Amino acid sequence: MSQLLTPIEVSPTLIEQFKRDGHVRIDQLLTEQEVGEFRAVVNAAVADRRTKIEQIPLEERDTYGKAFLQIMNLWEEYQAVAHWVLSKKLASVAAQLLEVDKVRVYHDQALYKEAGGGITPWHQDQYYWPLETNKFVTMWMPLMDVTQLMGTLDFASGTGNVGYLGDIPISDESEAILGQMCKERGFEIVNHGDMSAGDATFHSGWCLHSASNNASSVLREAMTIIWFEDGARIIDDPDPQQRWNKGRRDDMQRWLPDRSPGQVADGRLTPLISPFDPN
């Protein structure tokens, strides 16, 4: 897997687009062979993890649960997945889009939207993240060829620069409120369309996004990785801006159990990646 040690160059045009819109698409980020290997190890890990969790029938889940099967932090348990999630190749894209030298992995998550799976409501990821930085980026990569009908992401361009849009966790309510906000404020809604396995979109922490239902007859397989700038601190507690919510406290407990509010977010579960370091 020597190819994973080699950073790739992101064009200045894409970096500027990311800064302006909050999202970009990069085609053939992984080669056909690479994404085939990545898919195999992720699928194996997902299958193993699913045997360990309760399976709730689709019709009995809430809106978020109907959207997809979400299995987090595979790298932590499966070394074969860690080779990819912690790779310099993928981290180099994140670092260039964030315009930093080093990044840390926040977590990964496999998002498998079942045939007939519901919408992913409008939401902002960073609503859930307890760090004192706006330099977050998420990669969304299909592990198979997908069409827009299978639930590729919709982005509200420019919202990444607007920032916090309200105390609105992902839900039916967020779909209604934030969807209406997009119309009222004139945010352009962009979907990057059909994608091949190994293509990827990247979006910033505050970039408002959603996805349609999976109208196909097959399971849609996608893998995501979230990175943030090295050196970011955890929000103070108490916080004068009152940014702590249940989601952020839950994330703090899960991803930063060995750190405290106000400290640098450099814990065991947020590994450092220096993609441009030759060593």
mmCIF file of C-alpha atoms in Angstrom:
data_model
loop_
_atom_site.group_PDB
_atom_site.id
_atom_site.type_symbol
_atom_site.label_atom_id
_atom_site.label_comp_id
_atom_site.label_asym_id
_atom_site.label_seq_id
_atom_site.Cartn_x
_atom_site.Cartn_y
_atom_site.Cartn_z
ATOM 1 C CA MET A 1 0.000 0.000 0.000
ATOM 2 C CA SER A 2 2.897 2.332 -0.715
ATOM 3 C CA GLN A 3 0.567 4.509 -2.795
ATOM 4 C CA LEU A 4 -1.159 5.566 0.424
ATOM 5 C CA LEU A 5 2.061 7.182 1.668
ATOM 6 C CA THR A 6 2.186 9.618 -1.232
ATOM 7 C CA PRO A 7 0.351 12.953 -0.938
ATOM 8 C CA ILE A 8 -1.480 14.277 -3.971
ATOM 9 C CA GLU A 9 -1.715 17.862 -5.152
ATOM 10 C CA VAL A 10 -4.994 19.773 -5.020
ATOM 11 C CA SER A 11 -5.277 22.568 -7.562
ATOM 12 C CA PRO A 12 -5.537 26.194 -6.379
ATOM 13 C CA THR A 13 -8.861 26.375 -8.233
ATOM 14 C CA LEU A 14 -10.363 23.610 -6.095
ATOM 15 C CA ILE A 15 -9.000 25.166 -2.909
ATOM 16 C CA GLU A 16 -10.635 28.490 -3.798
ATOM 17 C CA GLN A 17 -13.878 26.726 -4.684
ATOM 18 C CA PHE A 18 -13.863 24.985 -1.316
ATOM 19 C CA LYS A 19 -13.311 28.290 0.487
ATOM 20 C CA ARG A 20 -16.130 29.936 -1.463
ATOM 21 C CA ASP A 21 -18.754 27.190 -1.649
ATOM 22 C CA GLY A 22 -17.848 24.926 1.271
ATOM 23 C CA HIS A 23 -17.732 21.824 -0.930
ATOM 24 C CA VAL A 24 -15.826 20.354 -3.881
ATOM 25 C CA ARG A 25 -15.773 17.166 -5.915
ATOM 26 C CA ILE A 26 -12.553 15.326 -6.784
ATOM 27 C CA ASP A 27 -12.816 12.570 -9.370
ATOM 28 C CA GLN A 28 -10.730 9.379 -9.263
ATOM 29 C CA LEU A 29 -9.233 10.208 -5.890
ATOM 30 C CA LEU A 30 -8.667 6.483 -5.566
ATOM 31 C CA THR A 31 -7.909 4.302 -8.566
ATOM 32 C CA GLU A 32 -10.196 1.438 -9.498
ATOM 33 C CA GLN A 33 -7.822 -1.017 -7.831
ATOM 34 C CA GLU A 34 -7.447 1.129 -4.721
ATOM 35 C CA VAL A 35 -11.147 1.656 -4.155
ATOM 36 C CA GLY A 36 -11.735 -2.052 -4.738
ATOM 37 C CA GLU A 37 -9.310 -2.843 -1.920
ATOM 38 C CA PHE A 38 -10.785 -0.109 0.287
ATOM 39 C CA ARG A 39 -14.312 -1.383 -0.317
ATOM 40 C CA ALA A 40 -13.336 -4.952 0.546
ATOM 41 C CA VAL A 41 -11.866 -4.076 3.941
ATOM 42 C CA VAL A 42 -14.673 -1.652 4.826
ATOM 43 C CA ASN A 43 -17.357 -4.164 3.858
ATOM 44 C CA ALA A 44 -15.670 -6.848 5.942
ATOM 45 C CA ALA A 45 -15.494 -4.527 8.944
ATOM 46 C CA VAL A 46 -19.098 -3.399 8.525
ATOM 47 C CA ALA A 47 -20.296 -6.993 8.285
ATOM 48 C CA ASP A 48 -18.380 -7.909 11.435
ATOM 49 C CA ARG A 49 -19.620 -4.858 13.350
ATOM 50 C CA ARG A 50 -23.234 -5.427 12.285
ATOM 51 C CA THR A 51 -23.213 -8.866 13.894
ATOM 52 C CA LYS A 52 -22.472 -7.116 17.198
ATOM 53 C CA ILE A 53 -25.269 -4.538 17.153
ATOM 54 C CA GLU A 54 -29.024 -4.837 17.325
ATOM 55 C CA GLN A 55 -30.697 -4.757 13.935
ATOM 56 C CA ILE A 56 -33.876 -2.656 13.933
ATOM 57 C CA PRO A 57 -36.259 -3.138 10.981
ATOM 58 C CA LEU A 58 -36.317 -0.171 8.600
ATOM 59 C CA GLU A 59 -39.994 0.575 9.235
ATOM 60 C CA GLU A 60 -39.415 0.859 12.997
ATOM 61 C CA ARG A 61 -36.647 3.490 12.816
ATOM 62 C CA ASP A 62 -36.920 7.277 13.127
ATOM 63 C CA THR A 63 -36.136 9.557 10.170
ATOM 64 C CA TYR A 64 -32.393 9.594 10.871
ATOM 65 C CA GLY A 65 -32.339 5.842 11.404
ATOM 66 C CA LYS A 66 -34.189 5.278 8.141
ATOM 67 C CA ALA A 67 -31.594 7.336 6.282
ATOM 68 C CA PHE A 68 -28.766 4.809 6.512
ATOM 69 C CA LEU A 69 -26.813 2.270 8.484
ATOM 70 C CA GLN A 70 -24.138 4.318 10.240
ATOM 71 C CA ILE A 71 -21.127 2.507 11.666
ATOM 72 C CA MET A 72 -18.418 4.690 13.189
ATOM 73 C CA ASN A 73 -14.687 4.562 13.776
ATOM 74 C CA LEU A 74 -13.840 1.391 11.952
ATOM 75 C CA TRP A 75 -10.146 2.370 11.949
ATOM 76 C CA GLU A 76 -10.034 1.991 15.727
ATOM 77 C CA GLU A 77 -10.900 -1.706 15.610
ATOM 78 C CA TYR A 78 -9.841 -2.875 12.155
ATOM 79 C CA GLN A 79 -6.209 -2.397 11.143
ATOM 80 C CA ALA A 80 -6.990 -3.051 7.489
ATOM 81 C CA VAL A 81 -9.349 -0.046 7.488
ATOM 82 C CA ALA A 82 -6.877 2.075 9.460
ATOM 83 C CA HIS A 83 -4.347 1.797 6.609
ATOM 84 C CA TRP A 84 -6.768 3.815 4.494
ATOM 85 C CA VAL A 85 -8.374 6.142 7.035
ATOM 86 C CA LEU A 86 -4.988 7.207 8.426
ATOM 87 C CA SER A 87 -3.317 7.437 5.024
ATOM 88 C CA LYS A 88 -1.226 10.398 3.921
ATOM 89 C CA LYS A 89 -2.840 10.312 0.492
ATOM 90 C CA LEU A 90 -6.349 11.113 1.740
ATOM 91 C CA ALA A 91 -5.141 13.399 4.537
ATOM 92 C CA SER A 92 -3.126 15.436 2.051
ATOM 93 C CA VAL A 93 -6.338 16.521 0.336
ATOM 94 C CA ALA A 94 -7.898 17.523 3.650
ATOM 95 C CA ALA A 95 -4.807 19.488 4.690
ATOM 96 C CA GLN A 96 -4.643 21.425 1.429
ATOM 97 C CA LEU A 97 -8.342 22.287 1.486
ATOM 98 C CA LEU A 98 -7.961 23.515 5.081
ATOM 99 C CA GLU A 99 -4.652 25.227 4.208
ATOM 100 C CA VAL A 100 -2.755 23.594 7.060
ATOM 101 C CA ASP A 101 0.309 21.338 7.248
ATOM 102 C CA LYS A 102 -1.056 18.722 9.633
ATOM 103 C CA VAL A 103 -4.476 17.289 10.394
ATOM 104 C CA ARG A 104 -6.036 14.937 12.893
ATOM 105 C CA VAL A 105 -8.697 12.354 12.190
ATOM 106 C CA TYR A 106 -11.875 13.103 14.122
ATOM 107 C CA HIS A 107 -13.558 9.862 13.153
ATOM 108 C CA ASP A 108 -14.636 7.781 10.194
ATOM 109 C CA GLN A 109 -18.070 6.380 9.480
ATOM 110 C CA ALA A 110 -19.495 3.966 6.962
ATOM 111 C CA LEU A 111 -22.829 5.258 5.665
ATOM 112 C CA TYR A 112 -24.746 2.495 3.936
ATOM 113 C CA LYS A 113 -28.140 3.631 2.664
ATOM 114 C CA GLU A 114 -30.400 0.644 2.158
ATOM 115 C CA ALA A 115 -32.644 0.225 -0.877
ATOM 116 C CA GLY A 116 -35.669 2.345 -0.050
ATOM 117 C CA GLY A 117 -33.763 4.099 2.736
ATOM 118 C CA GLY A 118 -35.095 7.557 3.572
ATOM 119 C CA ILE A 119 -33.764 11.059 3.197
ATOM 120 C CA THR A 120 -30.882 12.484 5.188
ATOM 121 C CA PRO A 121 -32.359 15.739 6.565
ATOM 122 C CA TRP A 122 -30.635 19.100 6.162
ATOM 123 C CA HIS A 123 -28.030 19.578 8.881
ATOM 124 C CA GLN A 124 -24.648 21.037 9.814
ATOM 125 C CA ASP A 125 -22.043 18.536 11.016
ATOM 126 C CA GLN A 126 -20.214 21.033 13.183
ATOM 127 C CA TYR A 127 -23.295 21.459 15.363
ATOM 128 C CA TYR A 128 -22.069 18.226 17.000
ATOM 129 C CA TRP A 129 -18.337 18.913 17.216
ATOM 130 C CA PRO A 130 -16.902 20.385 20.455
ATOM 131 C CA LEU A 131 -13.798 22.067 19.046
ATOM 132 C CA GLU A 132 -12.731 25.717 18.911
ATOM 133 C CA THR A 133 -12.003 25.758 15.178
ATOM 134 C CA ASN A 134 -13.781 26.069 11.864
ATOM 135 C CA LYS A 135 -11.112 24.057 10.064
ATOM 136 C CA PHE A 136 -13.004 20.779 9.679
ATOM 137 C CA VAL A 137 -13.507 18.845 6.464
ATOM 138 C CA THR A 138 -15.426 15.661 5.669
ATOM 139 C CA MET A 139 -14.761 13.338 2.747
ATOM 140 C CA TRP A 140 -17.748 11.413 1.347
ATOM 141 C CA MET A 141 -16.650 8.621 -0.989
ATOM 142 C CA PRO A 142 -18.890 6.076 -2.710
ATOM 143 C CA LEU A 143 -17.349 2.614 -2.664
ATOM 144 C CA MET A 144 -19.411 1.674 -5.715
ATOM 145 C CA ASP A 145 -20.703 3.528 -8.745
ATOM 146 C CA VAL A 146 -23.717 5.574 -7.627
ATOM 147 C CA THR A 147 -26.374 7.657 -9.319
ATOM 148 C CA GLN A 148 -28.053 10.726 -7.908
ATOM 149 C CA LEU A 149 -31.163 8.589 -7.321
ATOM 150 C CA MET A 150 -29.210 6.581 -4.729
ATOM 151 C CA GLY A 151 -28.804 9.539 -2.386
ATOM 152 C CA THR A 152 -25.692 11.525 -3.246
ATOM 153 C CA LEU A 153 -25.241 14.701 -1.214
ATOM 154 C CA ASP A 154 -26.978 18.036 -1.755
ATOM 155 C CA PHE A 155 -24.990 21.075 -0.579
ATOM 156 C CA ALA A 156 -26.166 24.603 0.175
ATOM 157 C CA SER A 157 -23.316 26.590 -1.353
ATOM 158 C CA GLY A 158 -21.877 29.362 0.786
ATOM 159 C CA THR A 159 -23.291 28.173 4.098
ATOM 160 C CA GLY A 160 -19.845 27.039 5.202
ATOM 161 C CA ASN A 161 -18.907 30.711 5.492
ATOM 162 C CA VAL A 162 -22.130 31.687 7.266
ATOM 163 C CA GLY A 163 -21.410 29.390 10.192
ATOM 164 C CA TYR A 164 -23.851 28.383 12.912
ATOM 165 C CA LEU A 165 -27.457 28.466 11.691
ATOM 166 C CA GLY A 166 -29.215 27.639 14.944
ATOM 167 C CA ASP A 167 -29.807 25.038 17.631
ATOM 168 C CA ILE A 168 -31.235 22.547 15.153
ATOM 169 C CA PRO A 169 -30.148 18.891 15.460
ATOM 170 C CA ILE A 170 -30.707 16.593 12.491
ATOM 171 C CA SER A 171 -34.383 15.627 12.389
ATOM 172 C CA ASP A 172 -37.663 16.116 10.543
ATOM 173 C CA GLU A 173 -37.627 19.595 12.056
ATOM 174 C CA SER A 174 -34.173 20.399 10.651
ATOM 175 C CA GLU A 175 -35.308 19.265 7.199
ATOM 176 C CA ALA A 176 -38.228 21.700 7.305
ATOM 177 C CA ILE A 177 -36.542 24.662 9.009
ATOM 178 C CA LEU A 178 -33.205 24.562 7.212
ATOM 179 C CA GLY A 179 -34.784 23.702 3.872
ATOM 180 C CA GLN A 180 -37.001 26.770 4.159
ATOM 181 C CA MET A 181 -34.004 28.857 5.247
ATOM 182 C CA CYS A 182 -32.171 27.866 2.063
ATOM 183 C CA LYS A 183 -35.086 29.129 -0.024
ATOM 184 C CA GLU A 184 -35.492 32.362 1.921
ATOM 185 C CA ARG A 185 -31.791 33.213 1.882
ATOM 186 C CA GLY A 186 -31.217 32.151 -1.685
ATOM 187 C CA PHE A 187 -28.523 29.551 -1.105
ATOM 188 C CA GLU A 188 -27.760 27.648 -4.299
ATOM 189 C CA ILE A 189 -28.373 23.914 -3.868
ATOM 190 C CA VAL A 190 -25.734 21.827 -5.642
ATOM 191 C CA ASN A 191 -25.625 18.087 -6.172
ATOM 192 C CA HIS A 192 -22.464 16.738 -7.787
ATOM 193 C CA GLY A 193 -24.491 14.078 -9.589
ATOM 194 C CA ASP A 194 -23.602 10.522 -10.484
ATOM 195 C CA MET A 195 -20.261 9.396 -9.080
ATOM 196 C CA SER A 196 -17.907 6.521 -9.761
ATOM 197 C CA ALA A 197 -16.357 4.425 -7.029
ATOM 198 C CA GLY A 198 -13.295 6.286 -5.778
ATOM 199 C CA ASP A 199 -14.622 9.758 -6.595
ATOM 200 C CA ALA A 200 -15.194 11.937 -3.535
ATOM 201 C CA THR A 201 -16.809 15.104 -2.307
ATOM 202 C CA PHE A 202 -15.342 17.195 0.503
ATOM 203 C CA HIS A 203 -17.381 19.623 2.592
ATOM 204 C CA SER A 204 -16.611 21.975 5.458
ATOM 205 C CA GLY A 205 -17.958 21.600 8.973
ATOM 206 C CA TRP A 206 -20.626 24.299 8.693
ATOM 207 C CA CYS A 207 -21.638 23.533 5.095
ATOM 208 C CA LEU A 208 -25.337 22.720 5.175
ATOM 209 C CA HIS A 209 -26.090 19.452 3.396
ATOM 210 C CA SER A 210 -28.661 16.719 2.960
ATOM 211 C CA ALA A 211 -29.332 13.702 0.754
ATOM 212 C CA SER A 212 -32.358 12.240 -0.959
ATOM 213 C CA ASN A 213 -33.716 8.778 -0.342
ATOM 214 C CA ASN A 214 -32.199 5.734 -2.038
ATOM 215 C CA ALA A 215 -34.714 5.168 -4.816
ATOM 216 C CA SER A 216 -32.724 2.254 -6.242
ATOM 217 C CA SER A 217 -33.013 -1.442 -5.474
ATOM 218 C CA VAL A 218 -29.447 -1.804 -4.170
ATOM 219 C CA LEU A 219 -27.571 -0.885 -1.007
ATOM 220 C CA ARG A 220 -25.598 2.344 -1.471
ATOM 221 C CA GLU A 221 -22.145 2.013 0.084
ATOM 222 C CA ALA A 222 -20.227 5.149 1.095
ATOM 223 C CA MET A 223 -17.346 5.827 3.462
ATOM 224 C CA THR A 224 -16.628 9.116 5.185
ATOM 225 C CA ILE A 225 -13.617 10.494 7.033
ATOM 226 C CA ILE A 226 -13.533 13.712 9.063
ATOM 227 C CA TRP A 227 -10.325 15.663 9.686
ATOM 228 C CA PHE A 228 -9.582 18.864 11.622
ATOM 229 C CA GLU A 229 -6.547 21.097 11.963
ATOM 230 C CA ASP A 230 -3.843 19.975 14.378
ATOM 231 C CA GLY A 231 -3.637 22.219 17.441
ATOM 232 C CA ALA A 232 -7.376 22.869 17.746
ATOM 233 C CA ARG A 233 -8.655 23.165 21.292
ATOM 234 C CA ILE A 234 -11.787 21.848 22.912
ATOM 235 C CA ILE A 235 -14.410 24.472 23.745
ATOM 236 C CA ASP A 236 -14.138 25.794 27.298
ATOM 237 C CA ASP A 237 -16.709 24.674 29.843
ATOM 238 C CA PRO A 238 -18.408 26.829 30.932
ATOM 239 C CA ASP A 239 -18.451 28.536 27.557
ATOM 240 C CA PRO A 240 -19.385 32.248 27.353
ATOM 241 C CA GLN A 241 -21.038 31.569 23.975
ATOM 242 C CA GLN A 242 -23.045 28.649 25.410
ATOM 243 C CA ARG A 243 -22.110 26.322 22.546
ATOM 244 C CA TRP A 244 -22.300 23.096 24.514
ATOM 245 C CA ASN A 245 -25.270 20.921 23.572
ATOM 246 C CA LYS A 246 -26.058 17.249 24.046
ATOM 247 C CA GLY A 247 -24.465 16.305 20.738
ATOM 248 C CA ARG A 248 -21.204 18.041 21.582
ATOM 249 C CA ARG A 249 -21.085 16.511 25.047
ATOM 250 C CA ASP A 250 -21.724 13.059 23.586
ATOM 251 C CA ASP A 251 -18.982 13.595 20.990
ATOM 252 C CA MET A 252 -16.595 14.814 23.674
ATOM 253 C CA GLN A 253 -17.179 11.648 25.674
ATOM 254 C CA ARG A 254 -16.829 9.351 22.658
ATOM 255 C CA TRP A 255 -13.958 10.871 20.671
ATOM 256 C CA LEU A 256 -11.997 12.786 23.324
ATOM 257 C CA PRO A 257 -12.422 10.739 26.521
ATOM 258 C CA ASP A 258 -8.821 11.391 27.573
ATOM 259 C CA ARG A 259 -9.008 15.180 27.206
ATOM 260 C CA SER A 260 -10.852 17.981 29.027
ATOM 261 C CA PRO A 261 -12.541 21.213 27.913
ATOM 262 C CA GLY A 262 -9.986 23.879 27.064
ATOM 263 C CA GLN A 263 -7.244 21.376 26.246
ATOM 264 C CA VAL A 264 -5.734 20.684 22.836
ATOM 265 C CA ALA A 265 -7.683 17.942 21.047
ATOM 266 C CA ASP A 266 -4.736 15.572 20.693
ATOM 267 C CA GLY A 267 -6.111 12.453 22.319
ATOM 268 C CA ARG A 268 -5.666 8.776 21.552
ATOM 269 C CA LEU A 269 -8.681 8.697 19.232
ATOM 270 C CA THR A 270 -7.697 11.773 17.196
ATOM 271 C CA PRO A 271 -4.458 10.571 15.567
ATOM 272 C CA LEU A 272 -2.109 13.078 13.951
ATOM 273 C CA ILE A 273 -1.298 12.800 10.256
ATOM 274 C CA SER A 274 1.527 14.817 8.702
ATOM 275 C CA PRO A 275 0.902 14.117 5.015
ATOM 276 C CA PHE A 276 3.837 16.147 3.712
ATOM 277 C CA ASP A 277 6.428 14.755 6.137
ATOM 278 C CA PRO A 278 8.684 12.414 4.124
ATOM 279 C CA ASN A 279 9.273 10.164 7.134
#
